[in-house]
Amino acid sequence: MKYIVWFKELDKNSIPIAGGKGANLGEMYNLGLPIPPGFCITAQTYKKFIEEAGIKIKINNLLKNLDINNTAKLQQTAEEVQKLIVSTKISSDIEEAIKHAYEILGSDVRKASELIDSKETFVAVRSSATAEDLPEASFAGQQATFLNVKGKTEVVKAVRDCWASLFTARAIYYRQKNKFPHDKVLISAIIQVMVNSEQSGVMFTVNPATNNPAEIVIEAIYGLGEYVVGGKVNPNLYLVDKKTRTIKTAEIKKQEVGLFRDEKGNNLERSIPAHQQKQQVIPDTIIKELARYGQKIETHYGQPQDIEWAVEKGQIYIVQSRAVTTFKENKPREEAVLEKGQIILHGDTAASGIYSGKVKIILSPEELNKISAGDILVAPMTTPDWVPAMQKAGAIITDEGGLTCHAAIVSREMGTPCIVGTEQGTKILKDGQLITVDASKGVVYQGKVEIVQKKKAASAVNVANLKTRTKIKVILDLPEIAGKAAASGADGVGLVRSEIMIASGGIHPAEYIRQGKPEAYVKLLKSGIGRIAKAFKDKPVWVRCSDMRSDEYRNLQGGSKEPKETDPMIGWHGIRRLLDEPEILRAEFTAIRELHYEGLKNIGVMLPFVIRVEEVQKAKAIMREVGLEPVKAIDFGVMIETPAACWIIEELCKEGISFVSFGTNDLTQLTLGIDRNNQKIAPLFDELHPAVLGEMAKVIKVCRKFNVPTSICGQAGSKLEMARFLVHQGIDSISANIDALDAIRQVVADTEKKVYHGKRF
């Protein structure tokens, strides 16, 4: 087993080995960007450690049946698991491999530069979980980082602490809440030379507040970057024109303190000299050079980036880059003119929007229970523990922080109006005070202020308005965000997974039938699906019939009665199970029929995991039994998830179907013979493999012959390379995650110009 991989050996496909952060660092290192050198201790090394030390079973037992809503028990269990890991000795072969790699790194650094003068190198030990590439923002930043680590023994200790941080209370909570098995997430430890930052900050290659892709936003402070993300100080903000790299504005904020490393490696807060406190933190030359690097990284990845950087002795270093997941969600809003109003507070726009409500000042986590739904949360700054309260808030105001602080990031993800860096919000505002927050302009008004809406503000590129032949749809599982998804401009919903709604009900579908309560199951589905269908009005909403594997959702009532299969991934699920238990399918079709009769005729259904025409015929018969005529009265489609479905596509079209939709996860797995949950072979999983692409091209060609619309709803639909390929093949629609919609729409529009010779749609 390989314990150590250097950055030069990694790329963006190395997530199963080095986690999300490690894979990105390797990708940028090999792109020739100024990345501080380093290496990763593989995720498989962590796996070997917990298995050989015999603590994996102990960890699983501690987490078994844990009630994550019991905060005290959750915290206690997290501490027990972490203590178990840090107190377990690392085997000598792993320990020696880490120490040897650290020695090589230090030797290389001393030879290459004068960045570190001491005999032993200061390094950062960062956690990089293999689940960090998931679309849910909650997974990001849950594990620990240890700075200024020096010496072989200390590095080994920090690595073990990194591994333990996989089981913080917050990480356990989010994995369990999102139904992500704990043992499916591994962790890599990154060992990287520490830059002794004189200045540092964050750069966005799209303006995160206005969603303008023609602007680069750079935040800068003196000292280490922890004070930027933590909102400890208010950073300088520079707005740069992406095309010309002209500095459009430079907003200078007073910085009185900064975090700096001393000679012993301790991070100490120091006062900034008085003459520097109101000066521009970095010169124009550095700002423009950062913008150049930002453009290069964005061009390489094909989507806007959130980049951490540092400067030491005039040299720029790129510390990390990740996709801006909120691009599009805050697209340009309507301009608003206030009829009247008294401005009482100013700050920086973190998430656009206008909201009126009553102030609730929160000075510490202990006061979070004071927040009621619709309150305006006013605080010095927020931390991850505040998220449940933030979800209740109608708007958020903070004294401190910039565009990359916790409050700003979470607000953008939630679509909640937010103003940061007001400096005195908690002092000027009073509990219960009625105010109006105009986060779009970064101002707060006394009382409730009426606004007059004007036409939409002009933007450099309004991607949502691009007209394409290929319909761009969204993948949507949560009814709670249906309104936000509909506002995105998506051409419909290409996939609704009913399993998420089922999990929220707490009862396994089979258990409803066993208890003789199919109507309760129908009611549950109607509520969730109906909410989504109403939000999208006349646009199509395609619902996949339940596809619950026997090893999933065992924690639901009745789930313990599920059979235990040797390989549930290719076992009893999809349409084969639904036909064995027709009462479940009948209940699902009944929910659709009732919604259809209530006027929601934009709903379609699709059958999962089809391998025979007979399965489609039997499902149609059940639909007719509940009072709906498939194809004629309602869109009735088939998921193309198996090689068998690809080979019988002509027979499926002749049988009569309304559409087909590619499920690329299963199709890739079954075509390549790869269990996507097996970490050892996960790097071989590739939706762009010629065999998979060949199957998809064949299906599209046959469907066009029979005038059957084609679509994709697998995760690969969010990949730009896949979108380009499918447009060339003539696919009718592409479904993507909500955070990828604009990027997919743009690449589809660009590709169609080439395919259709500039024709407008």
Tab-separated table of C-alpha atoms in Angstrom, residues 387-648:
chain	number	residue	atom	x	y	z
A	387	VAL	CA	-26.538	27.431	11.437
A	388	PRO	CA	-29.847	26.098	12.873
A	389	ALA	CA	-30.675	29.588	14.179
A	390	MET	CA	-29.535	31.218	10.936
A	391	GLN	CA	-31.982	29.033	9.027
A	392	LYS	CA	-34.827	30.653	10.983
A	393	ALA	CA	-33.686	34.211	10.307
A	394	GLY	CA	-35.282	36.429	7.676
A	395	ALA	CA	-32.054	38.430	7.342
A	396	ILE	CA	-28.614	38.504	8.994
A	397	ILE	CA	-26.419	41.428	10.076
A	398	THR	CA	-22.919	41.121	11.582
A	399	ASP	CA	-20.462	43.596	13.094
A	400	GLU	CA	-17.439	41.860	11.618
A	401	GLY	CA	-16.372	39.874	8.598
A	402	GLY	CA	-16.103	40.181	4.838
A	403	LEU	CA	-17.474	38.348	1.824
A	404	THR	CA	-15.814	35.086	2.822
A	405	CYS	CA	-16.713	34.960	6.508
A	406	HIS	CA	-18.988	32.220	7.798
A	407	ALA	CA	-22.098	34.398	7.888
A	408	ALA	CA	-21.604	35.480	4.264
A	409	ILE	CA	-21.031	31.990	2.895
A	410	VAL	CA	-23.941	30.382	4.725
A	411	SER	CA	-26.308	33.263	3.872
A	412	ARG	CA	-25.553	32.923	0.168
A	413	GLU	CA	-26.169	29.178	0.341
A	414	MET	CA	-29.510	29.737	2.072
A	415	GLY	CA	-30.505	32.731	-0.051
A	416	THR	CA	-30.943	34.861	3.085
A	417	PRO	CA	-30.258	38.631	2.786
A	418	CYS	CA	-27.076	39.392	4.696
A	419	ILE	CA	-24.945	42.450	5.491
A	420	VAL	CA	-21.519	41.939	7.103
A	421	GLY	CA	-18.838	44.243	8.470
A	422	THR	CA	-21.176	46.895	9.892
A	423	GLU	CA	-18.743	47.337	12.832
A	424	GLN	CA	-21.487	48.554	15.193
A	425	GLY	CA	-24.713	46.706	14.356
A	426	THR	CA	-25.019	45.169	17.828
A	427	LYS	CA	-24.510	48.615	19.405
A	428	ILE	CA	-26.809	50.730	17.224
A	429	LEU	CA	-29.711	48.288	16.802
A	430	LYS	CA	-31.987	47.268	19.672
A	431	ASP	CA	-33.900	44.061	20.426
A	432	GLY	CA	-37.381	44.162	18.953
A	433	GLN	CA	-36.624	47.170	16.736
A	434	LEU	CA	-38.437	47.095	13.375
A	435	ILE	CA	-35.989	47.629	10.522
A	436	THR	CA	-35.643	47.062	6.767
A	437	VAL	CA	-32.507	45.342	5.492
A	438	ASP	CA	-31.551	46.209	1.916
A	439	ALA	CA	-28.645	43.792	1.591
A	440	SER	CA	-28.367	44.526	-2.130
A	441	LYS	CA	-27.050	47.977	-1.244
A	442	GLY	CA	-25.544	47.128	2.152
A	443	VAL	CA	-27.803	49.475	4.144
A	444	VAL	CA	-30.293	49.198	7.004
A	445	TYR	CA	-33.335	51.496	7.368
A	446	GLN	CA	-35.339	52.440	10.429
A	447	GLY	CA	-38.811	50.854	10.388
A	448	LYS	CA	-40.586	49.072	7.548
A	449	VAL	CA	-39.836	50.851	4.301
A	450	GLU	CA	-41.974	50.439	1.186
A	451	ILE	CA	-40.051	49.840	-2.019
A	452	VAL	CA	-40.892	50.425	-5.654
A	453	GLN	CA	-39.615	47.705	-7.954
A	454	LYS	CA	-37.989	48.768	-11.192
A	455	LYS	CA	-36.789	46.788	-14.188
A	456	LYS	CA	-34.041	44.277	-13.727
A	457	ALA	CA	-30.577	45.652	-13.260
A	458	ALA	CA	-28.260	45.221	-16.192
A	459	SER	CA	-25.513	42.665	-15.728
A	460	ALA	CA	-22.505	41.693	-17.748
A	461	VAL	CA	-24.001	38.323	-18.592
A	462	ASN	CA	-27.416	37.109	-17.431
A	463	VAL	CA	-26.790	33.446	-17.952
A	464	ALA	CA	-30.279	32.402	-16.857
A	465	ASN	CA	-31.719	34.260	-19.867
A	466	LEU	CA	-29.611	32.420	-22.445
A	467	LYS	CA	-31.877	30.640	-24.917
A	468	THR	CA	-30.779	27.135	-25.871
A	469	ARG	CA	-32.252	24.345	-27.953
A	470	THR	CA	-31.278	21.914	-25.219
A	471	LYS	CA	-33.494	22.364	-22.175
A	472	ILE	CA	-31.601	22.908	-18.914
A	473	LYS	CA	-33.380	21.301	-15.980
A	474	VAL	CA	-32.599	20.966	-12.315
A	475	ILE	CA	-32.210	17.927	-10.051
A	476	LEU	CA	-34.392	18.558	-7.000
A	477	ASP	CA	-35.057	16.394	-3.959
A	478	LEU	CA	-36.056	18.911	-1.293
A	479	PRO	CA	-39.552	20.422	-1.561
A	480	GLU	CA	-38.401	23.130	0.853
A	481	ILE	CA	-36.214	24.774	-1.806
A	482	ALA	CA	-38.613	24.305	-4.722
A	483	GLY	CA	-39.324	28.035	-4.895
A	484	LYS	CA	-35.647	28.919	-5.065
A	485	ALA	CA	-35.053	26.232	-7.711
A	486	ALA	CA	-37.954	27.497	-9.823
A	487	ALA	CA	-36.578	31.040	-9.607
A	488	SER	CA	-33.311	29.816	-11.107
A	489	GLY	CA	-34.817	29.849	-14.589
A	490	ALA	CA	-34.541	26.073	-14.993
A	491	ASP	CA	-36.674	24.599	-17.764
A	492	GLY	CA	-38.185	22.066	-15.377
A	493	VAL	CA	-37.141	19.310	-12.985
A	494	GLY	CA	-35.349	16.407	-14.618
A	495	LEU	CA	-35.231	14.272	-11.484
A	496	VAL	CA	-37.177	14.168	-8.237
A	497	ARG	CA	-35.910	11.354	-6.011
A	498	SER	CA	-38.823	10.319	-3.827
A	499	GLU	CA	-36.451	8.607	-1.359
A	500	ILE	CA	-35.662	11.938	0.345
A	501	MET	CA	-39.362	12.536	1.048
A	502	ILE	CA	-39.730	8.951	2.226
A	503	ALA	CA	-36.869	9.378	4.691
A	504	SER	CA	-38.483	12.518	6.088
A	505	GLY	CA	-41.606	10.497	6.882
A	506	GLY	CA	-39.610	8.081	9.035
A	507	ILE	CA	-41.387	4.950	7.758
A	508	HIS	CA	-40.204	2.520	5.100
A	509	PRO	CA	-42.633	2.271	2.112
A	510	ALA	CA	-42.998	-1.470	2.648
A	511	GLU	CA	-44.008	-0.831	6.255
A	512	TYR	CA	-46.920	1.399	5.179
A	513	ILE	CA	-48.226	-1.548	3.147
A	514	ARG	CA	-47.604	-4.090	5.914
A	515	GLN	CA	-49.575	-1.891	8.332
A	516	GLY	CA	-52.389	-1.515	5.818
A	517	LYS	CA	-51.859	2.253	5.546
A	518	PRO	CA	-51.071	2.927	1.889
A	519	GLU	CA	-53.065	6.170	2.119
A	520	ALA	CA	-50.488	7.555	4.580
A	521	TYR	CA	-47.761	6.861	2.022
A	522	VAL	CA	-49.836	8.519	-0.698
A	523	LYS	CA	-50.339	11.593	1.504
A	524	LEU	CA	-46.599	11.881	2.207
A	525	LEU	CA	-45.686	11.743	-1.497
A	526	LYS	CA	-48.475	14.113	-2.516
A	527	SER	CA	-47.269	16.761	-0.094
A	528	GLY	CA	-43.680	16.791	-1.320
A	529	ILE	CA	-44.222	16.228	-5.037
A	530	GLY	CA	-47.145	18.649	-5.106
A	531	ARG	CA	-45.065	21.424	-3.592
A	532	ILE	CA	-42.415	21.005	-6.297
A	533	ALA	CA	-44.946	20.745	-9.139
A	534	LYS	CA	-46.737	23.907	-7.996
A	535	ALA	CA	-43.468	25.842	-7.853
A	536	PHE	CA	-42.681	24.928	-11.471
A	537	LYS	CA	-46.260	25.465	-12.718
A	538	ASP	CA	-46.391	24.435	-16.381
A	539	LYS	CA	-42.800	23.214	-16.606
A	540	PRO	CA	-42.260	19.428	-16.548
A	541	VAL	CA	-41.415	17.734	-13.258
A	542	TRP	CA	-40.214	14.129	-13.666
A	543	VAL	CA	-40.510	11.960	-10.583
A	544	ARG	CA	-38.553	8.738	-10.329
A	545	CYS	CA	-40.466	5.882	-8.719
A	546	SER	CA	-38.861	4.740	-5.480
A	547	ASP	CA	-35.519	2.979	-5.858
A	548	MET	CA	-34.601	1.975	-2.316
A	549	ARG	CA	-31.865	-0.613	-1.936
A	550	SER	CA	-32.230	-3.144	0.840
A	551	ASP	CA	-29.240	-1.767	2.757
A	552	GLU	CA	-30.513	1.816	2.697
A	553	TYR	CA	-32.828	3.471	5.199
A	554	ARG	CA	-32.678	0.604	7.705
A	555	ASN	CA	-33.102	3.265	10.383
A	556	LEU	CA	-36.646	3.903	9.151
A	557	GLN	CA	-39.542	2.217	10.898
A	558	GLY	CA	-39.788	-1.237	9.301
A	559	GLY	CA	-36.319	-0.958	7.794
A	560	SER	CA	-34.939	-3.703	10.019
A	561	LYS	CA	-37.183	-6.155	8.150
A	562	GLU	CA	-35.314	-5.593	4.895
A	563	PRO	CA	-33.465	-8.639	3.507
A	564	LYS	CA	-29.682	-8.713	3.756
A	565	GLU	CA	-28.137	-9.016	0.308
A	566	THR	CA	-24.515	-9.702	-0.578
A	567	ASP	CA	-24.505	-6.869	-3.142
A	568	PRO	CA	-27.538	-4.577	-2.821
A	569	MET	CA	-26.202	-2.244	-5.534
A	570	ILE	CA	-27.202	-4.808	-8.172
A	571	GLY	CA	-29.879	-6.487	-6.111
A	572	TRP	CA	-33.563	-6.141	-5.263
A	573	HIS	CA	-34.458	-2.549	-6.065
A	574	GLY	CA	-35.903	-0.365	-8.780
A	575	ILE	CA	-38.755	-1.587	-10.970
A	576	ARG	CA	-37.954	-5.237	-10.231
A	577	ARG	CA	-38.790	-4.708	-6.554
A	578	LEU	CA	-41.794	-2.497	-7.267
A	579	LEU	CA	-43.321	-5.229	-9.424
A	580	ASP	CA	-42.673	-7.779	-6.668
A	581	GLU	CA	-44.403	-5.412	-4.219
A	582	PRO	CA	-46.998	-3.814	-6.516
A	583	GLU	CA	-48.882	-2.137	-3.668
A	584	ILE	CA	-45.944	0.247	-3.216
A	585	LEU	CA	-45.968	1.166	-6.907
A	586	ARG	CA	-49.756	1.437	-6.850
A	587	ALA	CA	-49.558	3.916	-3.947
A	588	GLU	CA	-46.949	5.989	-5.781
A	589	PHE	CA	-49.038	6.079	-8.948
A	590	THR	CA	-52.108	6.977	-6.850
A	591	ALA	CA	-50.300	10.004	-5.420
A	592	ILE	CA	-49.440	11.138	-8.958
A	593	ARG	CA	-53.020	10.522	-10.154
A	594	GLU	CA	-54.520	12.596	-7.340
A	595	LEU	CA	-52.154	15.474	-8.059
A	596	HIS	CA	-52.956	15.130	-11.764
A	597	TYR	CA	-56.685	15.370	-11.065
A	598	GLU	CA	-56.029	18.435	-8.892
A	599	GLY	CA	-54.625	20.205	-11.935
A	600	LEU	CA	-50.896	19.492	-11.592
A	601	LYS	CA	-50.555	17.923	-15.019
A	602	ASN	CA	-46.889	18.854	-15.384
A	603	ILE	CA	-45.825	15.765	-13.418
A	604	GLY	CA	-44.271	12.804	-15.216
A	605	VAL	CA	-42.966	9.495	-13.864
A	606	MET	CA	-39.991	7.351	-14.770
A	607	LEU	CA	-39.175	3.757	-13.984
A	608	PRO	CA	-35.763	2.973	-12.449
A	609	PHE	CA	-33.366	0.112	-13.255
A	610	VAL	CA	-35.253	-1.278	-16.260
A	611	ILE	CA	-33.845	-4.325	-18.074
A	612	ARG	CA	-36.925	-5.754	-19.871
A	613	VAL	CA	-39.799	-4.426	-21.973
A	614	GLU	CA	-42.122	-6.596	-19.877
A	615	GLU	CA	-41.322	-4.449	-16.824
A	616	VAL	CA	-42.612	-1.381	-18.636
A	617	GLN	CA	-45.738	-3.222	-19.740
A	618	LYS	CA	-46.552	-4.403	-16.194
A	619	ALA	CA	-45.967	-0.925	-14.738
A	620	LYS	CA	-48.294	0.561	-17.359
A	621	ALA	CA	-50.987	-1.939	-16.369
A	622	ILE	CA	-50.742	-0.844	-12.710
A	623	MET	CA	-50.967	2.811	-13.712
A	624	ARG	CA	-54.116	2.078	-15.706
A	625	GLU	CA	-55.572	0.319	-12.648
A	626	VAL	CA	-55.284	3.529	-10.609
A	627	GLY	CA	-56.973	5.563	-13.339
A	628	LEU	CA	-54.215	7.093	-15.468
A	629	GLU	CA	-53.376	6.263	-19.070
A	630	PRO	CA	-49.577	6.193	-19.438
A	631	VAL	CA	-48.055	8.264	-22.259
A	632	LYS	CA	-51.425	9.651	-23.407
A	633	ALA	CA	-52.525	11.272	-20.146
A	634	ILE	CA	-49.171	11.602	-18.396
A	635	ASP	CA	-45.487	11.566	-19.313
A	636	PHE	CA	-44.276	8.017	-18.736
A	637	GLY	CA	-40.546	7.490	-19.086
A	638	VAL	CA	-37.743	5.023	-18.505
A	639	MET	CA	-34.395	5.488	-16.769
A	640	ILE	CA	-31.476	4.260	-18.848
A	641	GLU	CA	-29.285	2.897	-16.078
A	642	THR	CA	-28.370	-0.554	-17.321
A	643	PRO	CA	-26.514	-1.795	-20.410
A	644	ALA	CA	-29.597	-3.971	-21.015
A	645	ALA	CA	-31.765	-0.866	-21.415
A	646	CYS	CA	-29.293	0.479	-23.973
A	647	TRP	CA	-29.437	-2.713	-26.010
A	648	ILE	CA	-33.256	-2.941	-25.994
